[in-house]
Coordinates of C-alpha atoms (C1' of nucleotides) in Angstrom, one line a residue:
Chain K
X1 CA 135.6 67.1 110.2
X2 CA 133.7 63.9 110.8
X3 CA 131.8 65.9 113.3
X4 CA 130.6 68.5 110.9
X5 CA 127.1 69.9 111.4
X6 CA 124.2 67.8 110.2
X7 CA 122.7 70.8 108.5
X8 CA 125.7 71.1 106.2
X9 CA 124.0 69.4 103.3
X10 CA 121.0 71.7 103.7
X11 CA 123.3 74.7 103.9
X12 CA 125.2 73.9 100.8
X13 CA 122.0 73.3 99.0
X14 CA 120.6 76.7 99.8
X15 CA 123.4 79.1 100.4
X16 CA 123.3 82.2 98.2
X17 CA 126.7 81.5 96.8
X18 CA 125.7 78.1 95.6
X19 CA 122.3 79.2 94.4
X20 CA 121.8 79.0 90.6
X21 CA 119.7 82.1 90.9
X22 CA 122.5 84.4 92.1
X23 CA 122.7 86.2 88.9
X24 CA 119.0 87.0 88.8
X25 CA 118.7 87.7 92.4
X26 CA 120.0 90.2 95.0
X27 CA 123.6 88.9 94.9
X28 CA 123.9 90.1 91.4
X29 CA 127.3 91.7 90.9
X30 CA 128.5 91.3 94.5
X31 CA 131.8 90.0 95.7
X32 CA 131.9 86.5 97.3
X33 CA 132.5 87.9 100.7
X34 CA 129.6 90.3 100.5
X35 CA 127.4 87.5 99.3
X36 CA 128.3 85.6 102.5
X37 CA 127.3 88.6 104.5
X38 CA 124.0 88.8 102.7
X39 CA 123.6 85.0 103.1
X40 CA 123.9 85.4 106.8
X41 CA 120.8 87.4 107.2
X42 CA 118.6 85.3 104.9
X43 CA 116.2 82.9 106.5
X44 CA 115.0 79.8 104.9
X45 CA 112.0 77.7 105.9
X46 CA 110.6 74.4 105.0
X47 CA 108.9 74.3 101.6
X48 CA 105.5 75.9 101.4
X49 CA 102.6 74.2 99.7
X50 CA 99.9 75.3 97.3
X51 CA 97.6 77.8 99.0
X52 CA 100.0 78.8 101.8
X53 CA 100.5 82.5 102.3
X54 CA 103.8 84.3 102.6
X55 CA 101.9 87.3 104.0
X56 CA 98.5 88.8 103.8
X57 CA 97.3 92.3 103.1
X58 CA 97.3 94.4 106.2
X59 CA 100.1 92.6 108.0
X60 CA 103.1 94.5 109.3
X61 CA 106.0 94.5 106.8
X62 CA 109.1 92.8 108.1
X63 CA 110.8 90.9 105.3
X64 CA 111.1 90.7 101.6
X65 CA 110.7 87.2 100.1
X66 CA 112.5 85.7 97.2
X67 CA 111.1 82.7 95.3
X68 CA 113.8 80.0 95.2
X69 CA 111.7 77.3 93.6
X70 CA 108.1 77.1 92.6
X71 CA 105.8 80.1 92.0
X72 CA 103.8 82.6 93.9
X73 CA 101.0 85.0 93.1
X74 CA 100.4 88.4 94.6
X75 CA 97.0 89.9 94.7
X76 CA 95.0 92.6 96.4
X77 CA 92.0 91.0 98.1
X78 CA 88.9 93.2 98.3
X79 CA 85.7 92.8 100.3
X80 CA 83.4 90.1 98.9
X81 CA 86.1 87.7 97.8
X82 CA 86.9 89.7 94.7
X83 CA 90.6 90.2 94.0
X84 CA 93.0 91.7 91.5
X85 CA 96.0 89.5 90.7
X86 CA 99.1 91.7 90.6
X87 CA 101.6 89.2 89.4
X88 CA 103.0 85.7 89.2
X89 CA 106.5 85.3 90.6
X90 CA 109.1 82.9 89.5
X91 CA 112.4 81.8 91.0
X92 CA 114.7 84.8 91.7
X93 CA 111.9 87.3 91.8
X94 CA 111.4 89.4 94.9
X95 CA 108.1 89.8 96.6
X96 CA 106.9 92.5 99.1
X97 CA 108.6 95.5 97.5
X98 CA 105.4 97.5 97.6
X99 CA 105.2 97.2 101.4
X100 CA 108.4 99.2 102.2
X101 CA 106.7 102.5 101.9
X102 CA 103.7 102.0 104.2
X103 CA 105.5 99.5 106.4
X104 CA 102.6 97.2 105.9
X105 CA 101.6 94.8 103.2
X106 CA 99.0 96.2 100.7
X107 CA 98.7 92.9 98.9
X108 CA 98.7 89.2 99.8
X109 CA 101.1 86.6 98.5
X110 CA 99.9 83.0 98.0
X111 CA 102.0 80.0 96.9
X112 CA 100.8 78.4 93.7
X113 CA 102.7 75.2 94.0
X114 CA 105.1 73.6 96.4
X115 CA 107.8 76.3 96.7
X116 CA 111.0 77.1 98.5
X117 CA 111.2 80.7 99.7
X118 CA 114.0 82.8 101.1
X119 CA 113.1 85.5 103.6
X120 CA 115.1 88.6 103.9
X121 CA 114.5 90.7 107.0
X122 CA 114.3 94.2 105.7
X123 CA 115.8 96.2 108.5
X124 CA 119.0 94.1 108.5
X125 CA 119.0 94.2 104.8
X126 CA 119.0 98.0 104.8
X127 CA 121.9 98.1 107.1
X128 CA 123.8 95.8 104.8
X129 CA 122.8 97.8 101.7
X130 CA 124.3 100.9 103.3
X131 CA 127.6 99.2 103.7
X132 CA 127.7 97.4 100.4
X133 CA 127.4 99.8 97.5
X134 CA 126.8 97.1 94.9
X135 CA 123.9 95.8 97.1
X136 CA 122.3 99.2 97.4
X137 CA 122.7 99.5 93.6
X138 CA 121.1 96.1 93.0
X139 CA 118.2 97.0 95.2
X140 CA 117.7 100.3 93.4
X141 CA 117.8 98.5 90.2
X142 CA 115.4 95.8 91.3
X143 CA 112.9 98.3 92.5
X144 CA 113.3 100.2 89.3
X145 CA 112.8 97.1 87.3
X146 CA 109.6 96.4 89.0
X147 CA 108.4 99.9 88.2
X148 CA 109.3 99.4 84.6
X149 CA 107.5 96.1 84.5
X150 CA 104.4 97.7 86.0
X151 CA 104.5 100.3 83.3
X152 CA 104.4 97.5 80.7
X153 CA 101.4 96.1 82.4
X154 CA 99.7 99.5 82.4
X155 CA 100.2 99.7 78.6
X156 CA 98.9 96.1 78.3
X157 CA 95.8 96.9 80.3
X158 CA 95.3 100.3 78.9
X159 CA 95.8 99.7 75.2
X160 CA 95.9 96.1 74.3
X161 CA 93.0 93.9 73.3
X162 CA 92.3 90.4 74.7
X163 CA 94.4 88.6 72.0
X164 CA 97.4 90.9 72.5
X165 CA 97.2 90.5 76.3
X166 CA 97.3 86.7 76.3
X167 CA 100.0 86.7 73.7
X168 CA 102.0 89.1 75.9
X169 CA 101.5 86.9 78.8
X170 CA 102.8 83.8 77.0
X171 CA 105.8 85.7 75.7
X172 CA 106.6 86.9 79.2
X173 CA 106.3 83.4 80.6
X174 CA 108.5 82.1 77.8
X175 CA 111.2 84.7 78.3
X176 CA 111.3 84.4 82.1
X177 CA 111.4 80.6 82.1
X178 CA 114.0 80.7 79.5
X179 CA 116.2 82.9 81.7
X180 CA 115.9 80.3 84.3
X181 CA 117.3 77.5 82.1
X182 CA 113.9 76.0 81.2
X183 CA 112.3 75.5 77.9
X184 CA 110.9 78.7 76.3
X185 CA 108.4 76.7 74.3
X186 CA 107.3 73.9 76.5
X187 CA 106.1 74.6 80.1
X188 CA 103.4 74.1 82.7
X189 CA 101.4 77.0 84.0
X190 CA 101.0 76.9 87.7
X191 CA 98.1 79.3 87.7
X192 CA 94.5 78.7 86.7
X193 CA 92.7 80.2 83.8
X194 CA 90.8 82.3 86.2
X195 CA 93.9 83.7 87.7
X196 CA 95.3 84.4 84.2
X197 CA 92.1 86.2 83.3
X198 CA 92.1 88.2 86.5
X199 CA 95.7 89.2 86.0
X200 CA 95.1 90.3 82.4
X201 CA 91.8 92.0 83.1
X202 CA 89.8 89.5 81.1
X203 CA 87.0 87.0 81.9
X204 CA 87.9 83.4 82.3
X205 CA 85.8 82.5 79.3
X206 CA 87.8 84.9 77.1
X207 CA 91.1 83.4 78.2
X208 CA 89.8 79.9 77.4
X209 CA 88.5 80.9 74.0
X210 CA 91.8 82.6 73.2
X211 CA 93.8 79.5 74.1
X212 CA 91.5 77.5 71.8
X213 CA 91.8 80.0 69.0
X214 CA 95.6 80.2 69.3
X215 CA 95.6 76.4 69.1
X216 CA 93.3 76.3 66.1
X217 CA 95.6 78.7 64.4
X218 CA 98.6 76.5 65.1
X219 CA 100.4 78.9 67.4
X220 CA 100.3 76.7 70.5
X221 CA 99.3 73.3 71.7
X222 CA 97.5 73.5 75.0
X223 CA 96.5 70.7 77.3
X224 CA 95.2 72.0 80.5
X225 CA 98.2 73.6 82.3
X226 CA 100.7 72.3 79.7
X227 CA 101.6 74.8 77.0
X228 CA 103.7 74.1 74.0
X229 CA 104.5 77.2 71.9
X230 CA 104.7 76.2 68.3
X231 CA 105.1 79.6 66.7
X232 CA 106.7 81.9 69.2
X233 CA 107.5 84.5 66.5
X234 CA 103.9 85.0 65.6
X235 CA 102.9 85.2 69.2
X236 CA 105.5 87.9 69.8
X237 CA 104.2 89.8 66.8
X238 CA 100.7 89.7 68.2
X239 CA 101.9 90.7 71.6
X240 CA 103.7 93.7 70.3
X241 CA 101.0 94.9 68.0
X242 CA 99.7 97.5 70.4
X243 CA 99.5 100.5 68.1
X244 CA 99.9 98.6 64.9
X245 CA 97.5 99.2 62.0
X246 CA 94.0 97.9 62.6
X247 CA 94.2 98.8 66.3
X248 CA 93.6 102.5 66.3
X249 CA 92.5 102.7 69.9
X250 CA 93.5 106.0 71.5
X251 CA 95.9 106.6 68.7
X252 CA 96.0 110.3 69.3
Chain H
X30 CA 128.5 141.4 102.9
X31 CA 127.6 144.1 100.4
X32 CA 129.5 142.0 97.9
X33 CA 127.4 138.8 98.3
X34 CA 126.8 136.8 95.3
X35 CA 124.1 137.9 92.9
X36 CA 122.6 134.4 92.8
X37 CA 121.9 134.4 96.6
X38 CA 118.3 135.3 96.1
X39 CA 117.9 132.6 93.6
X40 CA 119.7 130.1 95.9
X41 CA 117.6 130.9 98.9
X42 CA 114.5 130.5 96.8
X43 CA 115.3 127.1 95.7
X44 CA 117.5 125.4 98.3
X45 CA 116.1 122.1 99.5
X46 CA 116.1 123.3 103.1
X47 CA 113.9 126.3 102.2
X48 CA 111.7 124.3 99.9
X49 CA 108.1 123.9 101.0
X50 CA 108.2 120.4 99.4
X51 CA 110.9 119.0 101.7
X52 CA 108.4 116.9 103.5
X53 CA 107.1 115.3 100.4
X54 CA 110.4 115.0 98.6
X55 CA 113.7 113.3 99.1
X56 CA 114.8 115.3 102.2
X57 CA 111.9 113.7 104.1
X58 CA 113.3 112.8 107.6
X59 CA 116.8 114.0 107.0
X60 CA 118.9 116.2 109.3
X61 CA 119.6 119.8 108.2
X62 CA 123.2 119.0 107.6
X63 CA 122.4 116.0 105.4
X64 CA 119.8 118.1 103.5
X65 CA 122.7 120.5 102.7
X66 CA 124.7 117.7 101.4
X67 CA 121.8 116.6 99.2
X68 CA 121.3 120.1 98.2
X69 CA 124.8 120.4 97.0
X70 CA 124.3 117.8 94.2
X71 CA 121.0 119.1 93.0
X72 CA 121.0 121.1 89.8
X73 CA 118.4 123.6 89.0
X74 CA 117.7 125.1 85.6
X75 CA 115.6 127.9 84.2
X76 CA 111.9 127.2 84.1
X77 CA 110.8 124.8 81.4
X78 CA 107.8 125.6 79.2
X79 CA 104.8 123.6 78.0
X80 CA 105.9 120.9 75.6
X81 CA 109.6 120.9 76.7
X82 CA 111.0 117.5 77.4
X83 CA 113.0 116.5 80.5
X84 CA 114.1 113.4 78.7
X85 CA 113.0 111.2 75.9
X86 CA 112.6 107.4 75.6
X87 CA 115.8 105.8 74.7
X88 CA 118.1 108.4 76.2
X89 CA 120.9 107.4 78.5
X90 CA 119.8 107.7 82.2
X91 CA 121.9 110.2 84.2
X92 CA 119.6 112.0 86.6
X93 CA 116.3 111.8 88.4
X94 CA 114.1 114.8 88.1
X95 CA 111.8 116.3 90.8
X96 CA 109.0 118.6 90.0
X97 CA 109.3 121.8 92.0
X98 CA 106.4 123.8 90.5
X99 CA 104.2 123.0 87.6
X100 CA 103.4 119.5 86.2
X101 CA 104.9 116.9 84.0
X102 CA 103.5 113.9 82.2
X103 CA 105.4 110.7 81.5
X104 CA 104.5 108.5 78.6
X105 CA 105.8 105.7 76.4
X106 CA 105.8 106.8 72.8
X107 CA 105.3 104.0 70.3
X108 CA 105.6 104.0 66.5
X109 CA 102.9 105.9 64.6
X110 CA 102.5 108.7 67.2
X111 CA 100.5 106.5 69.6
X112 CA 101.4 106.7 73.2
X113 CA 100.5 105.4 76.7
X114 CA 100.4 108.1 79.3
X115 CA 102.0 106.6 82.4
X116 CA 101.4 109.4 84.9
X117 CA 101.0 113.1 85.7
X118 CA 103.5 114.4 88.2
X119 CA 103.0 117.2 90.6
X120 CA 105.4 119.2 92.8
X121 CA 107.5 116.9 95.0
X122 CA 107.1 113.9 92.8
X123 CA 110.1 112.1 91.3
X124 CA 110.5 111.3 87.7
X125 CA 112.8 108.8 86.0
X126 CA 112.7 106.0 88.6
X127 CA 112.0 103.4 85.9
X128 CA 115.2 104.2 84.1
X129 CA 117.6 103.1 86.9
X130 CA 117.4 99.4 86.0
X131 CA 118.2 99.6 82.3
X132 CA 120.4 102.7 82.6
X133 CA 118.2 104.2 79.9
X134 CA 114.9 105.9 79.8
X135 CA 112.0 103.7 78.7
X136 CA 109.5 106.6 78.8
X137 CA 109.5 110.3 77.9
X138 CA 108.7 113.1 80.2
X139 CA 107.1 116.3 78.9
X140 CA 106.2 119.4 80.8
X141 CA 102.5 120.3 80.8
X142 CA 102.8 123.9 81.9
X143 CA 105.6 126.3 82.8
X144 CA 107.5 124.3 85.5
X145 CA 110.6 124.4 87.7
X146 CA 112.5 121.1 87.9
X147 CA 115.3 119.9 90.1
X148 CA 117.8 117.5 88.6
X149 CA 119.5 114.9 90.8
X150 CA 122.5 113.3 89.2
X151 CA 122.0 109.7 90.1
X152 CA 125.5 108.5 90.5
X153 CA 126.3 111.2 93.0
X154 CA 123.0 110.5 94.6
X155 CA 123.8 106.8 95.1
X156 CA 127.1 107.7 96.8
X157 CA 125.2 110.1 99.1
X158 CA 122.5 107.5 99.9
X159 CA 125.2 105.0 100.9
X160 CA 126.5 107.4 103.5
X161 CA 123.1 108.8 104.7
X162 CA 121.0 105.9 106.0
X163 CA 117.8 108.0 106.2
X164 CA 118.3 109.0 102.5
X165 CA 118.7 105.5 101.5
X166 CA 115.6 104.6 103.4
X167 CA 113.7 107.5 101.8
X168 CA 114.7 106.3 98.4
X169 CA 113.6 102.8 99.1
X170 CA 110.3 104.1 100.3
X171 CA 109.8 106.4 97.3
X172 CA 110.5 103.5 94.9
X173 CA 108.2 101.3 96.9
X174 CA 105.5 104.0 96.9
X175 CA 105.7 104.1 93.2
X176 CA 105.2 100.4 93.0
X177 CA 102.2 100.6 95.3
X178 CA 100.8 103.4 93.1
X179 CA 101.3 101.3 90.0
X180 CA 99.4 98.5 91.7
X181 CA 96.5 100.8 92.3
X182 CA 96.5 101.7 88.6
X183 CA 96.6 98.1 87.6
X184 CA 93.5 97.5 89.7
X185 CA 91.9 100.6 88.1
X186 CA 92.6 99.5 84.6
X187 CA 91.9 95.8 85.2
X188 CA 88.7 96.0 87.2
X189 CA 87.1 99.4 87.2
X190 CA 84.6 100.8 84.7
X191 CA 84.8 104.2 83.0
X192 CA 82.9 106.0 85.7
X193 CA 85.0 104.6 88.5
X194 CA 88.2 105.4 86.7
X195 CA 87.4 109.1 86.2
X196 CA 86.1 109.3 89.8
X197 CA 89.4 107.8 91.0
X198 CA 91.3 110.2 88.9
X199 CA 89.5 113.2 90.4
X200 CA 90.0 111.8 93.9
X201 CA 93.7 111.3 93.3
X202 CA 94.1 114.9 92.0
X203 CA 92.1 116.2 94.9
X204 CA 94.2 114.4 97.5
X205 CA 97.5 115.2 95.9
X206 CA 96.7 118.9 95.4
X207 CA 95.5 119.1 99.0
X208 CA 98.7 117.7 100.3
X209 CA 100.5 120.5 98.5
X210 CA 98.4 123.1 100.2
X211 CA 96.0 123.7 97.4
X212 CA 92.2 123.4 97.4
X213 CA 91.0 119.8 97.2
X214 CA 87.8 120.9 95.5
X215 CA 88.7 123.7 93.1
X216 CA 91.6 123.3 90.7
X217 CA 92.8 123.5 87.2
X218 CA 93.8 120.5 85.2
X219 CA 97.0 121.0 83.3
X220 CA 96.3 118.0 81.0
X221 CA 93.9 117.7 78.1
X222 CA 90.9 115.4 78.0
X223 CA 92.8 113.3 75.5
X224 CA 95.6 112.8 77.9
X225 CA 93.3 112.0 80.7
X226 CA 91.6 109.4 78.6
X227 CA 94.8 107.9 77.4
X228 CA 96.0 107.7 81.0
X229 CA 92.8 106.0 82.2
X230 CA 92.5 103.7 79.2
X231 CA 89.4 105.5 77.9
X232 CA 88.5 107.3 74.7
X233 CA 88.4 111.1 74.8
X234 CA 84.7 111.0 74.1
X235 CA 84.0 108.8 77.1
X236 CA 85.9 111.2 79.3
X237 CA 84.0 114.1 78.0
X238 CA 80.6 112.4 78.4
X239 CA 81.5 111.4 82.0
X240 CA 82.5 115.0 82.9
X241 CA 79.1 116.1 81.6
X242 CA 77.3 113.3 83.4
X243 CA 79.1 114.1 86.7
X244 CA 78.1 117.7 86.2
X245 CA 74.5 116.9 85.5
X246 CA 74.4 114.8 88.6
X247 CA 75.7 117.7 90.6
X248 CA 78.9 116.1 91.6
X249 CA 81.2 118.6 89.9
X250 CA 81.2 121.9 88.1
X251 CA 83.4 121.8 85.0
X252 CA 84.5 124.6 82.8
X253 CA 87.2 123.4 80.4
X254 CA 90.2 122.8 82.6
X255 CA 88.7 124.3 85.7
X256 CA 87.1 121.7 88.0
X257 CA 85.1 122.4 91.1
X258 CA 84.2 119.3 93.1
X259 CA 80.8 119.8 94.7
X260 CA 80.3 116.4 96.2
X261 CA 83.7 114.8 97.0
X262 CA 82.1 112.1 99.2
X263 CA 80.0 110.7 96.4
X264 CA 82.9 110.8 94.0
X265 CA 85.0 108.9 96.5
X266 CA 82.3 106.3 96.8
X267 CA 82.1 105.9 93.1
X268 CA 85.9 105.6 92.8
X269 CA 86.1 102.9 95.5
X270 CA 83.3 100.9 94.2
X271 CA 85.5 98.4 92.4
X272 CA 83.9 95.2 93.6
X273 CA 80.7 96.6 95.0
X274 CA 77.4 95.2 94.2
X275 CA 76.3 95.8 90.6
X276 CA 79.9 95.6 89.3
X277 CA 80.4 91.8 89.3
X278 CA 83.2 91.9 86.8
X279 CA 85.7 89.1 87.5
X280 CA 84.3 88.7 90.9
X281 CA 85.7 85.1 91.3
Chain P
dA19 C1' 87.0 142.1 63.0
dA20 C1' 87.4 138.0 60.6
dC21 C1' 89.7 133.9 60.5
dC22 C1' 91.7 129.7 62.1
dC23 C1' 92.3 125.6 64.6
dA24 C1' 93.0 122.6 68.4
dG25 C1' 90.4 121.0 72.0
dG26 C1' 86.0 119.7 73.5
dT27 C1' 81.2 118.1 73.2
dT28 C1' 77.4 115.5 71.6
dG29 C1' 74.9 112.0 68.8
dA30 C1' 74.5 107.6 66.1
dC31 C1' 76.3 103.3 65.4
dA32 C1' 79.3 99.1 65.8
dT33 C1' 81.7 95.6 68.3
dG34 C1' 84.7 93.2 71.6
dC35 C1' 84.3 91.2 75.4
dA36 C1' 81.6 90.3 79.8
dT37 C1' 77.8 87.8 81.3
dC38 C1' 74.7 84.0 81.6
dA39 C1' 74.0 79.2 81.1
dA40 C1' 75.1 74.5 80.4
dG41 C1' 77.9 70.5 80.0
dG42 C1' 82.4 67.7 80.2
dG43 C1' 86.9 66.4 81.9
dT44 C1' 90.1 65.6 85.7
dA45 C1' 92.0 65.2 90.1
dA46 C1' 91.5 64.8 94.8
dA47 C1' 88.7 62.7 98.5
dT48 C1' 86.1 58.9 100.4
Chain Z
dA30 C1' 85.7 52.5 92.2
dT31 C1' 82.8 56.1 93.1
dT32 C1' 81.8 60.6 94.5
dT33 C1' 82.7 65.3 94.6
dA34 C1' 84.2 69.6 93.4
dC35 C1' 86.6 72.3 90.7
dC36 C1' 88.3 73.8 86.4
dC37 C1' 87.8 74.4 81.8
dT38 C1' 85.3 74.8 77.5
dT39 C1' 81.7 76.2 74.4
dG40 C1' 77.5 78.7 72.9
dA41 C1' 74.0 82.5 73.1
dT42 C1' 73.1 87.2 74.3
dG43 C1' 73.6 92.0 75.9
dC44 C1' 76.0 96.0 77.2
dA45 C1' 79.6 99.4 78.0
dT46 C1' 82.5 101.7 75.6
dG47 C1' 85.1 102.5 71.3
dT48 C1' 84.5 104.5 66.7
dC49 C1' 82.9 107.7 63.3
dA50 C1' 81.1 112.1 62.2
dA51 C1' 79.5 116.6 63.0
dC52 C1' 79.4 120.7 65.4
dC53 C1' 80.7 124.1 69.0
dT54 C1' 83.8 127.1 71.5
dG55 C1' 87.5 130.0 73.0
dG56 C1' 92.1 131.7 72.3
dG57 C1' 95.4 133.2 69.3
dT58 C1' 96.8 135.2 64.6
dT59 C1' 96.7 138.1 60.6

DNA sequence: AACCCAGGTTGACATGCATCAAGGGTAAAT
DNA sequence: ATTTACCCTTGATGCATGTCAACCTGGGTT
């Protein structure tokens, strides 16, 4: 016992069964034994730093990645430095799902702040999923959830105006942080205004102006990346007001 | 032999193994025996007609649906009759994937023209997928493909202008019809201008004007729902010109 | 045949947001 | 401490596209 492995502390710290994210992540609904089996195929690396890539567009697909701490953005780079930000990923969220089909990454994933990432080799994962029904089910659900989330984004980009988009973004951040045990009304954004604008299909200037306006209206208090939500209810109302009176866009 | 079942003709006509879509659909890459197992859980109903619903938003999720012939649109209805069209589905395409996560349908699915639909009860399907690795893999791929497609739509809605959107829509239709053995340059659209506009985040009038403009420029010949593509190459160029010179929107 | 009506087209006008431009604050680098 | 470079903010202007309104057209109904 005195001779136990030096890595034991490390192991305890990161093992799936001890991970606070297990209810949000793949282990969701699995028996302790099965979680151990999953755990045995997960690779963990040293923390990554701002700007590091998990993978780049075009690379062969080998593994899914799960954010353990920190945050990651995914984006599709296009010629000339332009890009479309596809999403911001918080702890427990899985990255690389879109690569399964083509066996290659169509987007790139870049770390926004110092982050710990779990790597899940996909081939092994599939074998495991075939023998653990609840894991297969979790995976179907996670993929489905992503599709549902994308549908929300389509609605946002297709029907909502700038104000509604930023409000929806704030509500989403608030809810997701809250689920992770953080404050739903006081948080730091790890992405730039530019990245937010890109994600929401808006110009940086518009995002900036909206933050200012929301602040003037007493809805939030913003200081650079630090956001305090003062009136979450009003922001939720704005965010949900897609087809409400006054916004008759494409109303059939 | 004389006494064979009356439904035999019907059965032959629709069985997965005799279906021309099998390479686009779930049976992709499965052994003939496994296709039979899949076939045994698939339900087929009488043809549905324009306006019929496969399911409606809010209903309990029980089955996935696959278009066999015809076409279907999915959309999220919102209060006041407004809606966001999420997609148009051609033969071989699977509908209902976004409902797996919540165990309830978040969108509605409406038939655009007389269509034959296969119903796949999901619980049975999951059992089958766990015992047929290639089926599980197909399903992961199909879900992943949907996510990748959604990402393309996010780029379209977030970065492309009206002209690029409609061009992308035409290219998509052309490619998908072509894969199904139909002409890539001469086809009938089963959806209205309104539905196209809603899908692309544009007003009906804009869609109409663009069709006219494309026709004036000699790119297409349009007569109501009938579209002939005269210069597919140019349309592809327009569709792909997201970040090209001249369109500097959000160019970082 | 006359009517009806949803779907489509076209024109005139309005506006939300992108674009252009300039300046200020902050954090990392030296 | 100073420099540097990025990020953010704010103002002025223009344009693409939504909105409003009118009319056309073809298919179905009485």
